[in-house]
Amino acid sequence: MEKRIWQEIEIHNEKYAVFMTVIKKDDYDPINSTLFPICPEFMEGREENQENDEKLAPYLVYFNGSFRRRMEFEKTGVLSGIDSSGKEHVLHICKAECFQKAIKDLHQMFVTNQIGWVTVNTAYLDRFYEVYCDEKSDIRDWKIDFKGWEADIKTGMLPLWNIEKFTFDCRKFMVPCIDAKYYEHELNLRNYDSESGYMIGLNEDILKIRHEKDRIIMTSYKESFQNWVAYRFAGNVDISSPGYRNEILGNARKKSFFQNYTEYRERRSGSKTELFWMVESFEDNSHVELIDCAVTSKEPPVYLEGDMNPFSDGTVFLMETRKILVLSFRRKRPDADFCEDMVRFFTSQIQMSFCEYKCVGILVE
């Protein structure tokens, strides 16, 4: 009876947790079958635009300093560089758009596959910046003056996540639908790792995707196809590769009957207890703890935004008309590097459930 009840309320998006870390590009281990470059084209230093024309990938730097220093670096916005001829140029910095786009595309893939979205912890990706020149020049060989931020800047860094891209082809015998206008194609998951989760990539030829226990069904006008894209979410992340020293940040949640039952019923009580439970439900909650929450009409003087879901703009409740839900967090580990980012992560996740408020986080020292 217990097993049957558990199966009935099981949440099937548990296999789609996203884990990330960052390494030196030279330390990348292609043998590791659980961690993969978020943008593989950067391994070659080139990328493709929408017309499939190759161009130089942007010059990226990784900011390894504290959150406060990173915010100060971001506000400066301007650096300087000297080219091979000795001429000085004005350089600009901005968030690395390639990684922001990767998260937006990932969210759209969740929507297309009809899998519930859980905020992805983008603490590593938010530390990558693109340095560029107005003249659209290749600045890789320039001497760049980081204006006192040299100790915090790293180059040649590569972010990894547990999502692997692969392709598959049409099986020999397709299944026509009843009205004979569409065809159903199948990706048989019995042929793949059962510990991992699988999704179909964004594809304009696919009209509908349906996930079943051991297979994914795709409805399409096409009778046959080749090289459709799918993604594997590796379940057990391996960090034993040489050079994989940085912490793994993820959005996996603890398995619990209460959590599954709540999501199965799709109801929220809106209580303080539920807020505390939402934070504690994540496996990665060793950096900060929620100690208080309060609703107010005035924003605190200093706060952290829940900005890890940038695609969720344009909701029914306008931000400027909402009351403020202030979430107060305390550090669990004084030496932890990602406390501010974890506050942003938890605040982003809570914002999706309490959309009638503008959720902000503060870190109590």
Short mmCIF file of N, CA and C in Angstrom, two decimals, residues 9 31 45 121 162 189 275:
data_model
loop_
_atom_site.label_atom_id
_atom_site.label_comp_id
_atom_site.label_asym_id
_atom_site.label_seq_id
_atom_site.Cartn_x
_atom_site.Cartn_y
_atom_site.Cartn_z
N ILE A 9 1.77 9.57 -6.30
CA ILE A 9 2.07 10.99 -6.12
C ILE A 9 3.51 11.32 -6.53
N ILE A 31 36.34 12.14 -21.05
CA ILE A 31 35.96 10.78 -20.63
C ILE A 31 34.86 10.83 -19.57
N GLY A 45 36.97 27.93 -29.52
CA GLY A 45 37.14 29.37 -29.66
C GLY A 45 36.29 29.98 -30.76
N ASN A 121 20.33 27.05 -10.48
CA ASN A 121 21.29 27.88 -9.78
C ASN A 121 22.37 28.35 -10.75
N ASN A 162 25.45 19.01 -16.14
CA ASN A 162 25.23 17.57 -16.28
C ASN A 162 24.28 17.23 -17.42
N LEU A 189 13.48 4.66 -24.21
CA LEU A 189 14.44 4.95 -23.15
C LEU A 189 15.02 3.69 -22.54
N LEU A 275 7.18 28.47 3.52
CA LEU A 275 8.37 29.17 3.04
C LEU A 275 9.64 28.50 3.57
#
